[in-house]
């Protein structure tokens, strides 16, 4: 038997992404045994930071109701020491976030459009003697625009989506 599915990538804060997988199973002596498992696409691609350092990022987010608008992310390596002046407003906020054992300063700006909200993110973290800044824009559809069960599925996807974990993985790949 051949089965197609997804491997869910988990971090301490939830799902960080999915990898498509094909599994082949066979019945051997009254037991089902996986005889082959293949990740069917290369999800992570390589990019170059502002200083030429390589980093990896997911080619796509593998979610249905959240889409990347400015992607791949822009990665900058900047001189400096980490600090984060938290603030909040109607369409913009700056917050300190812990992801595993790393601290990020996250700036979020939002702009509404018909049926969607666009969020522009800038994550900054200490990376060695420098700062790593990862910036991008995502589009979140308004789940309430859908009827049951699609609105519930949309909301569940949004709650399970671990953006902090994805960005942390990107920062950890900077070489």
PDB file of C-alpha atoms in Angstrom:
ATOM      1  CA  UNK A   1       0.000   0.000   0.000  1.00  0.00           C
ATOM      2  CA  UNK A   2       1.132   3.552  -0.728  1.00  0.00           C
ATOM      3  CA  UNK A   3       0.031   6.355   1.581  1.00  0.00           C
ATOM      4  CA  UNK A   4       0.572  10.108   1.239  1.00  0.00           C
ATOM      5  CA  UNK A   5       0.586  12.377   4.277  1.00  0.00           C
ATOM      6  CA  UNK A   6       2.409  15.080   6.204  1.00  0.00           C
ATOM      7  CA  UNK A   7       5.090  14.981   8.864  1.00  0.00           C
ATOM      8  CA  UNK A   8       4.290  17.703  11.375  1.00  0.00           C
ATOM      9  CA  UNK A   9       7.372  19.630  12.506  1.00  0.00           C
ATOM     10  CA  UNK A  10       6.925  20.493  16.171  1.00  0.00           C
ATOM     11  CA  UNK A  11       8.699  22.961  18.429  1.00  0.00           C
ATOM     12  CA  UNK A  12       8.104  23.630  22.103  1.00  0.00           C
ATOM     13  CA  UNK A  13       5.396  26.141  21.148  1.00  0.00           C
ATOM     14  CA  UNK A  14       3.485  24.109  18.536  1.00  0.00           C
ATOM     15  CA  UNK A  15       3.529  23.144  14.869  1.00  0.00           C
ATOM     16  CA  UNK A  16       6.269  24.899  12.882  1.00  0.00           C
ATOM     17  CA  UNK A  17       5.504  23.370   9.523  1.00  0.00           C
ATOM     18  CA  UNK A  18       4.758  20.249   7.580  1.00  0.00           C
ATOM     19  CA  UNK A  19       6.705  18.016   5.222  1.00  0.00           C
ATOM     20  CA  UNK A  20       4.881  16.008   2.557  1.00  0.00           C
ATOM     21  CA  UNK A  21       5.738  12.310   2.828  1.00  0.00           C
ATOM     22  CA  UNK A  22       4.980   9.122   0.905  1.00  0.00           C
ATOM     23  CA  UNK A  23       4.940   5.895   2.889  1.00  0.00           C
ATOM     24  CA  UNK A  24       4.898   2.354   1.519  1.00  0.00           C
ATOM     25  CA  UNK A  25       3.583  -0.330   3.852  1.00  0.00           C
ATOM     26  CA  UNK A  26       3.339  -4.089   3.491  1.00  0.00           C
ATOM     27  CA  UNK A  27       1.714  -6.827   5.518  1.00  0.00           C
ATOM     28  CA  UNK A  28       4.349  -9.265   6.778  1.00  0.00           C
ATOM     29  CA  UNK A  29       3.316 -12.145   9.053  1.00  0.00           C
ATOM     30  CA  UNK A  30       0.032 -10.526  10.198  1.00  0.00           C
ATOM     31  CA  UNK A  31       1.720  -7.155  10.911  1.00  0.00           C
ATOM     32  CA  UNK A  32       1.826  -3.954   8.906  1.00  0.00           C
ATOM     33  CA  UNK A  33       5.391  -2.767   8.362  1.00  0.00           C
ATOM     34  CA  UNK A  34       6.588   0.495   6.793  1.00  0.00           C
ATOM     35  CA  UNK A  35       8.948  -0.563   4.022  1.00  0.00           C
ATOM     36  CA  UNK A  36       9.741   2.893   2.652  1.00  0.00           C
ATOM     37  CA  UNK A  37       9.220   6.525   3.702  1.00  0.00           C
ATOM     38  CA  UNK A  38      10.184   9.400   1.398  1.00  0.00           C
ATOM     39  CA  UNK A  39       9.901  13.140   1.960  1.00  0.00           C
ATOM     40  CA  UNK A  40       8.440  14.156  -1.388  1.00  0.00           C
ATOM     41  CA  UNK A  41       9.676  17.734  -1.730  1.00  0.00           C
ATOM     42  CA  UNK A  42      12.550  19.864  -0.545  1.00  0.00           C
ATOM     43  CA  UNK A  43      10.725  22.305   1.665  1.00  0.00           C
ATOM     44  CA  UNK A  44      13.760  24.343   2.765  1.00  0.00           C
ATOM     45  CA  UNK A  45      15.644  26.514   0.294  1.00  0.00           C
ATOM     46  CA  UNK A  46      18.892  28.443   0.685  1.00  0.00           C
ATOM     47  CA  UNK A  47      19.079  32.244   0.664  1.00  0.00           C
ATOM     48  CA  UNK A  48      21.755  34.849   1.294  1.00  0.00           C
ATOM     49  CA  UNK A  49      21.693  37.374   4.116  1.00  0.00           C
ATOM     50  CA  UNK A  50      22.654  41.025   3.581  1.00  0.00           C
ATOM     51  CA  UNK A  51      26.303  40.242   4.376  1.00  0.00           C
ATOM     52  CA  UNK A  52      26.411  37.165   2.122  1.00  0.00           C
ATOM     53  CA  UNK A  53      25.955  34.568   4.868  1.00  0.00           C
ATOM     54  CA  UNK A  54      23.819  31.604   3.871  1.00  0.00           C
ATOM     55  CA  UNK A  55      20.533  30.781   5.603  1.00  0.00           C
ATOM     56  CA  UNK A  56      17.666  28.410   4.957  1.00  0.00           C
ATOM     57  CA  UNK A  57      13.959  29.181   4.785  1.00  0.00           C
ATOM     58  CA  UNK A  58      10.831  27.172   3.959  1.00  0.00           C
ATOM     59  CA  UNK A  59       9.945  27.413   0.275  1.00  0.00           C
ATOM     60  CA  UNK A  60       6.275  27.565   1.280  1.00  0.00           C
ATOM     61  CA  UNK A  61       4.403  27.553   4.557  1.00  0.00           C
ATOM     62  CA  UNK A  62       2.179  24.497   3.902  1.00  0.00           C
ATOM     63  CA  UNK A  63      -0.895  26.085   5.400  1.00  0.00           C
ATOM     64  CA  UNK A  64      -4.112  26.899   3.581  1.00  0.00           C
ATOM     65  CA  UNK A  65      -5.424  30.084   5.212  1.00  0.00           C
ATOM     66  CA  UNK A  66      -2.134  31.946   5.769  1.00  0.00           C
ATOM     67  CA  UNK A  67      -0.043  32.935   2.772  1.00  0.00           C
ATOM     68  CA  UNK A  68       3.357  34.527   2.343  1.00  0.00           C
ATOM     69  CA  UNK A  69       3.187  37.870   0.523  1.00  0.00           C
ATOM     70  CA  UNK A  70       6.780  39.077   0.805  1.00  0.00           C
ATOM     71  CA  UNK A  71       8.808  35.896   0.675  1.00  0.00           C
ATOM     72  CA  UNK A  72      11.502  34.640   0.916  1.00  0.00           C
ATOM     73  CA  UNK A  73      12.232  36.536   4.097  1.00  0.00           C
ATOM     74  CA  UNK A  74      14.834  39.289   4.040  1.00  0.00           C
ATOM     75  CA  UNK A  75      17.663  38.412   6.436  1.00  0.00           C
ATOM     76  CA  UNK A  76      20.031  41.128   7.594  1.00  0.00           C
ATOM     77  CA  UNK A  77      23.114  40.753   9.770  1.00  0.00           C
ATOM     78  CA  UNK A  78      23.606  43.986  11.699  1.00  0.00           C
ATOM     79  CA  UNK A  79      26.222  45.147  14.182  1.00  0.00           C
ATOM     80  CA  UNK A  80      24.966  45.660  17.711  1.00  0.00           C
ATOM     81  CA  UNK A  81      23.821  44.209  20.982  1.00  0.00           C
ATOM     82  CA  UNK A  82      20.291  42.954  21.560  1.00  0.00           C
ATOM     83  CA  UNK A  83      17.748  45.258  23.176  1.00  0.00           C
ATOM     84  CA  UNK A  84      13.983  45.444  22.865  1.00  0.00           C
ATOM     85  CA  UNK A  85      11.854  48.473  23.708  1.00  0.00           C
ATOM     86  CA  UNK A  86       8.378  46.998  23.929  1.00  0.00           C
ATOM     87  CA  UNK A  87       5.440  49.128  22.821  1.00  0.00           C
ATOM     88  CA  UNK A  88       1.926  48.701  21.525  1.00  0.00           C
ATOM     89  CA  UNK A  89      -0.507  50.452  19.267  1.00  0.00           C
ATOM     90  CA  UNK A  90      -3.527  49.864  17.081  1.00  0.00           C
ATOM     91  CA  UNK A  91      -1.659  48.768  13.942  1.00  0.00           C
ATOM     92  CA  UNK A  92       1.856  48.178  15.295  1.00  0.00           C
ATOM     93  CA  UNK A  93       3.483  46.536  18.286  1.00  0.00           C
ATOM     94  CA  UNK A  94       6.938  45.571  19.508  1.00  0.00           C
ATOM     95  CA  UNK A  95       7.196  42.637  21.913  1.00  0.00           C
ATOM     96  CA  UNK A  96       9.893  40.475  23.474  1.00  0.00           C
ATOM     97  CA  UNK A  97       9.339  36.746  22.837  1.00  0.00           C
ATOM     98  CA  UNK A  98      11.105  33.633  24.065  1.00  0.00           C
ATOM     99  CA  UNK A  99      11.446  30.811  21.543  1.00  0.00           C
ATOM    100  CA  UNK A 100      12.997  27.774  23.183  1.00  0.00           C
ATOM    101  CA  UNK A 101      15.939  29.422  25.000  1.00  0.00           C
ATOM    102  CA  UNK A 102      16.396  32.362  22.624  1.00  0.00           C
ATOM    103  CA  UNK A 103      15.007  35.899  22.983  1.00  0.00           C
ATOM    104  CA  UNK A 104      13.537  37.788  20.032  1.00  0.00           C
ATOM    105  CA  UNK A 105      12.298  41.329  19.640  1.00  0.00           C
ATOM    106  CA  UNK A 106       9.316  41.127  17.293  1.00  0.00           C
ATOM    107  CA  UNK A 107       7.849  44.135  15.513  1.00  0.00           C
ATOM    108  CA  UNK A 108       4.408  43.508  14.008  1.00  0.00           C
ATOM    109  CA  UNK A 109       2.566  45.937  11.745  1.00  0.00           C
ATOM    110  CA  UNK A 110      -0.905  45.205  10.388  1.00  0.00           C
ATOM    111  CA  UNK A 111      -2.992  46.532   7.530  1.00  0.00           C
ATOM    112  CA  UNK A 112      -6.521  45.410   6.740  1.00  0.00           C
ATOM    113  CA  UNK A 113      -7.875  44.664   3.293  1.00  0.00           C
ATOM    114  CA  UNK A 114     -11.116  43.146   2.039  1.00  0.00           C
ATOM    115  CA  UNK A 115     -11.421  39.790   3.800  1.00  0.00           C
ATOM    116  CA  UNK A 116      -7.793  39.677   4.989  1.00  0.00           C
ATOM    117  CA  UNK A 117      -5.221  41.273   7.253  1.00  0.00           C
ATOM    118  CA  UNK A 118      -1.608  41.695   6.157  1.00  0.00           C
ATOM    119  CA  UNK A 119       1.021  41.455   8.899  1.00  0.00           C
ATOM    120  CA  UNK A 120       4.575  42.638   8.349  1.00  0.00           C
ATOM    121  CA  UNK A 121       6.990  41.063  10.822  1.00  0.00           C
ATOM    122  CA  UNK A 122      10.551  41.904  11.829  1.00  0.00           C
ATOM    123  CA  UNK A 123      12.235  39.475  14.212  1.00  0.00           C
ATOM    124  CA  UNK A 124      15.568  40.505  15.752  1.00  0.00           C
ATOM    125  CA  UNK A 125      17.832  38.267  17.850  1.00  0.00           C
ATOM    126  CA  UNK A 126      21.448  38.188  18.974  1.00  0.00           C
ATOM    127  CA  UNK A 127      23.476  35.920  16.684  1.00  0.00           C
ATOM    128  CA  UNK A 128      27.072  35.720  17.846  1.00  0.00           C
ATOM    129  CA  UNK A 129      28.539  39.225  18.004  1.00  0.00           C
ATOM    130  CA  UNK A 130      25.846  40.616  15.691  1.00  0.00           C
ATOM    131  CA  UNK A 131      22.084  40.922  15.377  1.00  0.00           C
ATOM    132  CA  UNK A 132      20.065  38.815  12.957  1.00  0.00           C
ATOM    133  CA  UNK A 133      16.945  40.483  11.554  1.00  0.00           C
ATOM    134  CA  UNK A 134      14.326  38.474   9.633  1.00  0.00           C
ATOM    135  CA  UNK A 135      11.551  40.428   7.855  1.00  0.00           C
ATOM    136  CA  UNK A 136       8.552  39.310   5.783  1.00  0.00           C
ATOM    137  CA  UNK A 137       4.810  39.838   5.246  1.00  0.00           C
ATOM    138  CA  UNK A 138       2.020  37.279   5.669  1.00  0.00           C
ATOM    139  CA  UNK A 139      -1.639  37.457   4.673  1.00  0.00           C
ATOM    140  CA  UNK A 140      -4.205  36.037   7.106  1.00  0.00           C
ATOM    141  CA  UNK A 141      -7.700  35.561   5.730  1.00  0.00           C
ATOM    142  CA  UNK A 142     -10.616  36.481   7.972  1.00  0.00           C
ATOM    143  CA  UNK A 143     -11.836  33.039   9.112  1.00  0.00           C
ATOM    144  CA  UNK A 144     -15.296  34.436   9.873  1.00  0.00           C
ATOM    145  CA  UNK A 145     -15.819  34.942   6.137  1.00  0.00           C
ATOM    146  CA  UNK A 146     -16.250  31.166   5.854  1.00  0.00           C
ATOM    147  CA  UNK A 147     -19.173  29.043   6.988  1.00  0.00           C
ATOM    148  CA  UNK A 148     -18.904  25.919   9.154  1.00  0.00           C
ATOM    149  CA  UNK A 149     -16.823  23.791   9.130  1.00  0.00           C
ATOM    150  CA  UNK A 150     -14.340  25.810   7.067  1.00  0.00           C
ATOM    151  CA  UNK A 151     -14.241  28.729   9.534  1.00  0.00           C
ATOM    152  CA  UNK A 152     -13.432  26.310  12.369  1.00  0.00           C
ATOM    153  CA  UNK A 153     -10.688  24.654  10.282  1.00  0.00           C
ATOM    154  CA  UNK A 154      -9.257  28.078   9.404  1.00  0.00           C
ATOM    155  CA  UNK A 155      -9.198  29.122  13.061  1.00  0.00           C
ATOM    156  CA  UNK A 156      -7.614  25.829  14.171  1.00  0.00           C
ATOM    157  CA  UNK A 157      -4.902  26.210  11.531  1.00  0.00           C
ATOM    158  CA  UNK A 158      -4.163  29.736  12.732  1.00  0.00           C
ATOM    159  CA  UNK A 159      -3.915  28.607  16.368  1.00  0.00           C
ATOM    160  CA  UNK A 160      -1.586  25.706  15.488  1.00  0.00           C
ATOM    161  CA  UNK A 161       0.654  27.779  13.186  1.00  0.00           C
ATOM    162  CA  UNK A 162       3.973  28.329  14.984  1.00  0.00           C
ATOM    163  CA  UNK A 163       5.454  31.368  13.268  1.00  0.00           C
ATOM    164  CA  UNK A 164       7.952  31.951  16.088  1.00  0.00           C
ATOM    165  CA  UNK A 165       9.262  28.411  15.618  1.00  0.00           C
ATOM    166  CA  UNK A 166       9.655  28.864  11.857  1.00  0.00           C
ATOM    167  CA  UNK A 167      11.597  32.117  12.280  1.00  0.00           C
ATOM    168  CA  UNK A 168      13.755  30.547  14.997  1.00  0.00           C
ATOM    169  CA  UNK A 169      14.652  27.715  12.616  1.00  0.00           C
ATOM    170  CA  UNK A 170      15.590  30.281   9.952  1.00  0.00           C
ATOM    171  CA  UNK A 171      17.830  32.190  12.389  1.00  0.00           C
ATOM    172  CA  UNK A 172      19.485  28.974  13.569  1.00  0.00           C
ATOM    173  CA  UNK A 173      20.472  28.101   9.976  1.00  0.00           C
ATOM    174  CA  UNK A 174      22.416  31.361   9.443  1.00  0.00           C
ATOM    175  CA  UNK A 175      26.029  30.360   8.791  1.00  0.00           C
TER     176      UNK A 175
END
